[in-house]
Tab-separated table of C-alpha atoms in Angstrom:
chain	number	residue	atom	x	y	z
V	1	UNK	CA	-22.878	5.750	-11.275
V	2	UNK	CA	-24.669	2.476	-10.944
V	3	UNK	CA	-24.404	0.472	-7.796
V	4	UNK	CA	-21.395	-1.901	-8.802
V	5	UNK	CA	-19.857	1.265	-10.046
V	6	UNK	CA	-20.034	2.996	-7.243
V	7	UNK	CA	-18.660	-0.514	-5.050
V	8	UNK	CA	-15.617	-0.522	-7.249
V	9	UNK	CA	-14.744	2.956	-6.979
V	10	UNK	CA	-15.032	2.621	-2.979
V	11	UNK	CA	-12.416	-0.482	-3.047
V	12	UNK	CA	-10.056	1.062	-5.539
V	13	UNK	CA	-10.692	4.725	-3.635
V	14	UNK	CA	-9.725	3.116	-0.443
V	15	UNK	CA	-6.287	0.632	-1.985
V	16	UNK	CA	-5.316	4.035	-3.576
V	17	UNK	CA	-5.533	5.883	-0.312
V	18	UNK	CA	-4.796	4.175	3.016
V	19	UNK	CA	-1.194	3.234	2.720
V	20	UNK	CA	-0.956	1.255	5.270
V	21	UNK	CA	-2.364	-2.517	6.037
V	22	UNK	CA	-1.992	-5.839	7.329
V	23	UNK	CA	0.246	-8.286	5.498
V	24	UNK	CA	-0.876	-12.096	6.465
V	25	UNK	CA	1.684	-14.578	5.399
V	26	UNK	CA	2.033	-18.550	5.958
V	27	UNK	CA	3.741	-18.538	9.326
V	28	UNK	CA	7.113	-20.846	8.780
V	29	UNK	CA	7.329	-21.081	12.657
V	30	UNK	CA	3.774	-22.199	13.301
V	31	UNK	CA	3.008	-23.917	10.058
V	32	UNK	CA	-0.847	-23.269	9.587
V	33	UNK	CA	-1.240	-20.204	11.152
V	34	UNK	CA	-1.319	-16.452	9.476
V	35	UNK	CA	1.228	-14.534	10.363
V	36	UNK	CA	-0.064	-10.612	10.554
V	37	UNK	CA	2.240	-7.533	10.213
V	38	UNK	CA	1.503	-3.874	9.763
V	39	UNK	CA	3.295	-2.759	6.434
V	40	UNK	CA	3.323	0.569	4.631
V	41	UNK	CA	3.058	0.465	0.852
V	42	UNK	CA	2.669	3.269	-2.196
V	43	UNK	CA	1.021	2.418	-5.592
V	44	UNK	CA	3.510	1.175	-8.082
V	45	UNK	CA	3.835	2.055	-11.757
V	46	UNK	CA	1.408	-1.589	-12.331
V	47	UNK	CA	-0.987	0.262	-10.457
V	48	UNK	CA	-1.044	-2.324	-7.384
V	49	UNK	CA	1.032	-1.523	-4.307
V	50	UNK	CA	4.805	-1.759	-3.485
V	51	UNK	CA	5.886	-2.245	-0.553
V	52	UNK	CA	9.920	-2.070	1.116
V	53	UNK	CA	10.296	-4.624	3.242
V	54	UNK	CA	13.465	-6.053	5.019
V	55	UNK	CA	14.616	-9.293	4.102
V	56	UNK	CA	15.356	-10.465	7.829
V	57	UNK	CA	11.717	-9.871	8.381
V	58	UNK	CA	9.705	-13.041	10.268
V	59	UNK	CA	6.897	-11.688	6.871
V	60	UNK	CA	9.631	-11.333	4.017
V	61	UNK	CA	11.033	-14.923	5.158
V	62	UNK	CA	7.394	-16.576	5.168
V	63	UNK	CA	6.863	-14.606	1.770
V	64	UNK	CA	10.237	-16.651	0.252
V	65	UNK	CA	8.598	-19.723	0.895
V	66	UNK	CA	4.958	-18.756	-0.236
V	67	UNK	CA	4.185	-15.952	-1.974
V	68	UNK	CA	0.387	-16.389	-1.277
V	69	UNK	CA	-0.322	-13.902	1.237
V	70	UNK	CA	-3.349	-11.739	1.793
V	71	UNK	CA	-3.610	-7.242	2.489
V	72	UNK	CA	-6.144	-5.851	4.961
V	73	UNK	CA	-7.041	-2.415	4.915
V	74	UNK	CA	-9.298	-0.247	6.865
V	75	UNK	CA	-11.004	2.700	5.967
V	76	UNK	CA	-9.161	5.504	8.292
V	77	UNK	CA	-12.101	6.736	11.026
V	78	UNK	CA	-13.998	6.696	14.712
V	79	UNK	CA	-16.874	4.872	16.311
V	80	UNK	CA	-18.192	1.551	15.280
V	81	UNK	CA	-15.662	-0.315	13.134
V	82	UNK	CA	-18.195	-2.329	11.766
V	83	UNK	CA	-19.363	0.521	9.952
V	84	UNK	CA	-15.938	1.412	8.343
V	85	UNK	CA	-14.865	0.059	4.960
V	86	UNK	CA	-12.638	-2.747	4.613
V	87	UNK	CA	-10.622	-4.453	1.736
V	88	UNK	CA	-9.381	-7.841	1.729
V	89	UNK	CA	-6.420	-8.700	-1.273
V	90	UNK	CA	-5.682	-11.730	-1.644
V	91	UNK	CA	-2.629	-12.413	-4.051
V	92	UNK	CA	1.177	-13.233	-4.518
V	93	UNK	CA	3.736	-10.862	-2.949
V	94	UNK	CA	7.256	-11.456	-4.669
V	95	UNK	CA	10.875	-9.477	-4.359
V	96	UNK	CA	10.935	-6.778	-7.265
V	97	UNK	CA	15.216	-6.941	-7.428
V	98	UNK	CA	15.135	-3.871	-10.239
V	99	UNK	CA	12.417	-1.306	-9.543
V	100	UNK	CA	12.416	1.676	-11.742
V	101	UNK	CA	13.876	4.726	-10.048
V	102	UNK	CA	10.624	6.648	-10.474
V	103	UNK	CA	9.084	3.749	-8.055
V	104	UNK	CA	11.276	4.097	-5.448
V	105	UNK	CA	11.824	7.839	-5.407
V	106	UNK	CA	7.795	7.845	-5.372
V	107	UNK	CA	7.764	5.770	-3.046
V	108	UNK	CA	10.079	7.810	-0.354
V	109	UNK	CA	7.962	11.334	-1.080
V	110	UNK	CA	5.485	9.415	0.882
V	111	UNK	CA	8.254	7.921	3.303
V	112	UNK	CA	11.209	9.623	3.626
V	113	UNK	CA	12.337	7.506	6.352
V	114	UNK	CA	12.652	4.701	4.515
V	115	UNK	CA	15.353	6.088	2.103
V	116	UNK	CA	17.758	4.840	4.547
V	117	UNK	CA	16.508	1.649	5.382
V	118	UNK	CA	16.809	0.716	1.467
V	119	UNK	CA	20.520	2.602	0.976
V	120	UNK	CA	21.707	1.241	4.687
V	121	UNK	CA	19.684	-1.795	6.560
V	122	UNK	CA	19.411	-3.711	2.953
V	123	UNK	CA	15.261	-3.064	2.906
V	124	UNK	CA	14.146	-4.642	-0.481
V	125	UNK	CA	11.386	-3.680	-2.764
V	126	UNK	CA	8.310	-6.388	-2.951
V	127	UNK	CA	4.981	-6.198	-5.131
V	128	UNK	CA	1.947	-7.120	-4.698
V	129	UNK	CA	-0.056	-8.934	-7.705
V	130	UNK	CA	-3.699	-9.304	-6.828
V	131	UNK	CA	-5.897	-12.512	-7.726
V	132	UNK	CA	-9.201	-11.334	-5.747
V	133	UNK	CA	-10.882	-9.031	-3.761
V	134	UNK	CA	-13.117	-8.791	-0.943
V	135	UNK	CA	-14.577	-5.542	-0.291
V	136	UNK	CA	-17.036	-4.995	3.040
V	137	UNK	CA	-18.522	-1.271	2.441
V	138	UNK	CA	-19.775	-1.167	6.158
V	139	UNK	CA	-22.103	-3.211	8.204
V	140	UNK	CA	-23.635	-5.743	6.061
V	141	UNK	CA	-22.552	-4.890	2.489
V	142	UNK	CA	-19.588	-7.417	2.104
V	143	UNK	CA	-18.872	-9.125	-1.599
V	144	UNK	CA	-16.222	-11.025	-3.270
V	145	UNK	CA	-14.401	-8.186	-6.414
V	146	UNK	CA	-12.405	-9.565	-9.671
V	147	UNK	CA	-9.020	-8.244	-9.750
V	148	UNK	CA	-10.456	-6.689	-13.284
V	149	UNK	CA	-12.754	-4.857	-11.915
V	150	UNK	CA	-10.222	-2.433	-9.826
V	151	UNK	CA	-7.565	-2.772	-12.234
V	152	UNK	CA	-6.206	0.846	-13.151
V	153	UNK	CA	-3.163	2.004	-14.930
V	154	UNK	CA	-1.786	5.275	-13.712
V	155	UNK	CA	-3.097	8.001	-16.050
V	156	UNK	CA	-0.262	9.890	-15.221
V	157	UNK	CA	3.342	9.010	-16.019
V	158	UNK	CA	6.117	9.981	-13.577
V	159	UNK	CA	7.159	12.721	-15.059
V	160	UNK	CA	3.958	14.173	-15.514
V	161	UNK	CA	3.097	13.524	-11.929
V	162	UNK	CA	5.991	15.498	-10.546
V	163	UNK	CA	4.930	18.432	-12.971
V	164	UNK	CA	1.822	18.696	-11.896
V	165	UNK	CA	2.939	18.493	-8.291
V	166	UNK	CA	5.374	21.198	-8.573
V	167	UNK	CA	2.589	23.715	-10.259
V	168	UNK	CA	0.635	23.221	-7.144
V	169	UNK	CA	3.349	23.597	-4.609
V	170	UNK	CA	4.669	26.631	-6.666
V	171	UNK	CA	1.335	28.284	-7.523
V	172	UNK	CA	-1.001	26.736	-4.481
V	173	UNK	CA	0.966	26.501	-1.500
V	174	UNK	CA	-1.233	28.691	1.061
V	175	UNK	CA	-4.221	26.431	-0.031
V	176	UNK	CA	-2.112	23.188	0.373
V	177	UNK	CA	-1.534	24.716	3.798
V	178	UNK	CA	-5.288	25.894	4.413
V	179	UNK	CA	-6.408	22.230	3.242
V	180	UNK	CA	-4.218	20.325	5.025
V	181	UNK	CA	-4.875	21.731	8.241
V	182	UNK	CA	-8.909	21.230	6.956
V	183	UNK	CA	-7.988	17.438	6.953
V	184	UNK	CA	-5.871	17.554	10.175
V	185	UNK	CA	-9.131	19.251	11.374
V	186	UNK	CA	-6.406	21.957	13.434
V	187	UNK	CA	-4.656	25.188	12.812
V	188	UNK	CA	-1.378	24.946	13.881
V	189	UNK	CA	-0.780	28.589	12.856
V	190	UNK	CA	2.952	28.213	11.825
V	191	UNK	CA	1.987	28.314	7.792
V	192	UNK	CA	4.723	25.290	7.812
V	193	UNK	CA	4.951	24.273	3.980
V	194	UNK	CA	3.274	20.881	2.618
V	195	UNK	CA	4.437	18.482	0.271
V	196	UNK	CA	2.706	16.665	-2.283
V	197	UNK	CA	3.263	13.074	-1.811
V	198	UNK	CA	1.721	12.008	-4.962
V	199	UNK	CA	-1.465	12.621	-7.046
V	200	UNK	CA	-3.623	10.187	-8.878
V	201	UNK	CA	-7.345	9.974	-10.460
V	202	UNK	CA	-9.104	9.055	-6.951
V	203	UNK	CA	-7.429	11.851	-4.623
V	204	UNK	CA	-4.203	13.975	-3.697
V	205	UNK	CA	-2.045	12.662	-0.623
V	206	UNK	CA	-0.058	15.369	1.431
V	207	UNK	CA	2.615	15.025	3.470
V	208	UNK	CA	4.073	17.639	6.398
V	209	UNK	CA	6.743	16.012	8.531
V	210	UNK	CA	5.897	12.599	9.318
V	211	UNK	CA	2.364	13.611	8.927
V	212	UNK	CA	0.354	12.082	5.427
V	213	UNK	CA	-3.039	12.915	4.633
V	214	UNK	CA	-5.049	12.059	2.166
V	215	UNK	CA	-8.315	13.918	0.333
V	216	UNK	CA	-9.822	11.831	-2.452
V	217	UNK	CA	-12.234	13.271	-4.891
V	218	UNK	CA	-16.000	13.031	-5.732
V	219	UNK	CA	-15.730	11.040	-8.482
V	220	UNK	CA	-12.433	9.483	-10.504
V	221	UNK	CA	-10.991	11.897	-12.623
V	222	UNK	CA	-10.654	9.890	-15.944
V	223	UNK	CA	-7.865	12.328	-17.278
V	224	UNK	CA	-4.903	14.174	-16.267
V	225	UNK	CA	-6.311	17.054	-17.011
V	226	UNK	CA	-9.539	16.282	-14.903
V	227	UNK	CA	-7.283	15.246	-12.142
V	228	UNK	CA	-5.372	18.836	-12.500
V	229	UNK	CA	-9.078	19.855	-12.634
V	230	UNK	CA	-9.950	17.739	-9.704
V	231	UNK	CA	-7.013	19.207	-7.476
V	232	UNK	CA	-7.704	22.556	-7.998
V	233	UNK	CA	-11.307	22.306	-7.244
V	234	UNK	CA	-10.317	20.576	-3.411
V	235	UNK	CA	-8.198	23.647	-3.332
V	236	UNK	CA	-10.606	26.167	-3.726
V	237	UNK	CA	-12.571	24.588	-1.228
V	238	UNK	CA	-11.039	22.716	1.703
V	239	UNK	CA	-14.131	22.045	3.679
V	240	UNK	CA	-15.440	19.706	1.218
V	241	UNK	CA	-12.136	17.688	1.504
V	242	UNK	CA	-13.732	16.661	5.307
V	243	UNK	CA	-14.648	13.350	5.105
């Protein structure tokens, strides 16, 4: 893997993984100044992330009026922050009024809460659509990314995805168990079961309670079968999963 190689994999790794970021929109109240929220999100099936947001939100309102908006996320760690990686998207965010089901039920494995603030507060779903990147890989390694060069389709289709999932939850579950307390870095001793979240070619996300983890993998599995392969092999051996 040559250098740029190994920069995009980072930035794609780390959009596929942290779920969580800061949403700047154009503040309507105090026109010319961001307006910064903490938002969850899950990959959609475009391969860029989704996000349920409610429409009474000060963000969702700023978003109706300009879509232009930017994502900041932050590789998930101690110590020096200037040493963590960071990825800047810069893009549109706009309502998505007809998700497929697959989306959304995807989308609640990894937050089951907010099943009810779709079917009860009136939550819609939004998506993100990329037009840049900037990508800072720790202190002093910062550089501007085309939205081509992290551009992925999912290599596996939702029904494939929940297959897979349920032959590792079937056949697996005391090493989903052993590897997510590996990433939780604890025992809690009570062999509680762990879902699978969701699965893709950079890393496995796992979810016990309100708890989500993720462990991503050496390299990205080009396949489904190498990310079956890929799954199994953090499986066998939790420790390496510590990151």
């Amino acid at each position: 893997m040559n250098d740029n190689s190994a920069l995009f994999h980072a930035a794609r790794a780390l959009l596929n993984g942290r779920l969580q970021g800061v949403l700047a929109t154009h503040s309507l109240e105090c026109p010319g100044y961001p307006f910064g929220s903490l938002v969850p999100y899950t990959i959609g099936p475009d391969g860029w992330p989704l996000l349920l947001l409610s429409h009474l939100a000060k963000h969702s309102r700023n978003l109706e009026a300009e879509p232009k908006c930017s994502l900041t996320l932050v590789e998930s760690g101690e110590g020096d922050s200037q040493q963590l990686a960071r990825l800047t998207c810069l893009g549109r965010v706009t309502s998505l009024p007809q998700p497929a089901d697959t989306a959304i039920e995807r989308h609640f494995r990894y937050f089951p809460g907010s099943r009810m603030y779709h079917e009860e507060l009136n939550f819609h779903f939004y998506r993100l659509q990329p037009e840049r990147f900037h990508f800072v890989g720790g202190f002093g390694a910062a550089r501007w990314i085309g939205r081509e060069h992290l551009e992925r389709d999912p290599l596996l289709d939702p029904e494939n995805e929940l297959q897979l999932i349920r032959r590792l939850e079937t056949g697996h579950m005391p090493a989903l168990i052993g590897l997510f307390d590996a990433l939780q870095q604890a025992d809690t001793g009570t062999g509680e079961p762990v879902e699978i979240a969701g699965i893709d070619g950079f890393g496995i996300d796992l979810r016990r309670g309100e708890v989500l983890l993720r462990t991503g993998f050496d390299s990205e599995a080009p396949s489904p079968v190498a990310i079956e392969q890929a799954a199994l092999i953090r499986l066998e051996k939790p420790s390496n999963s510590l990151r």
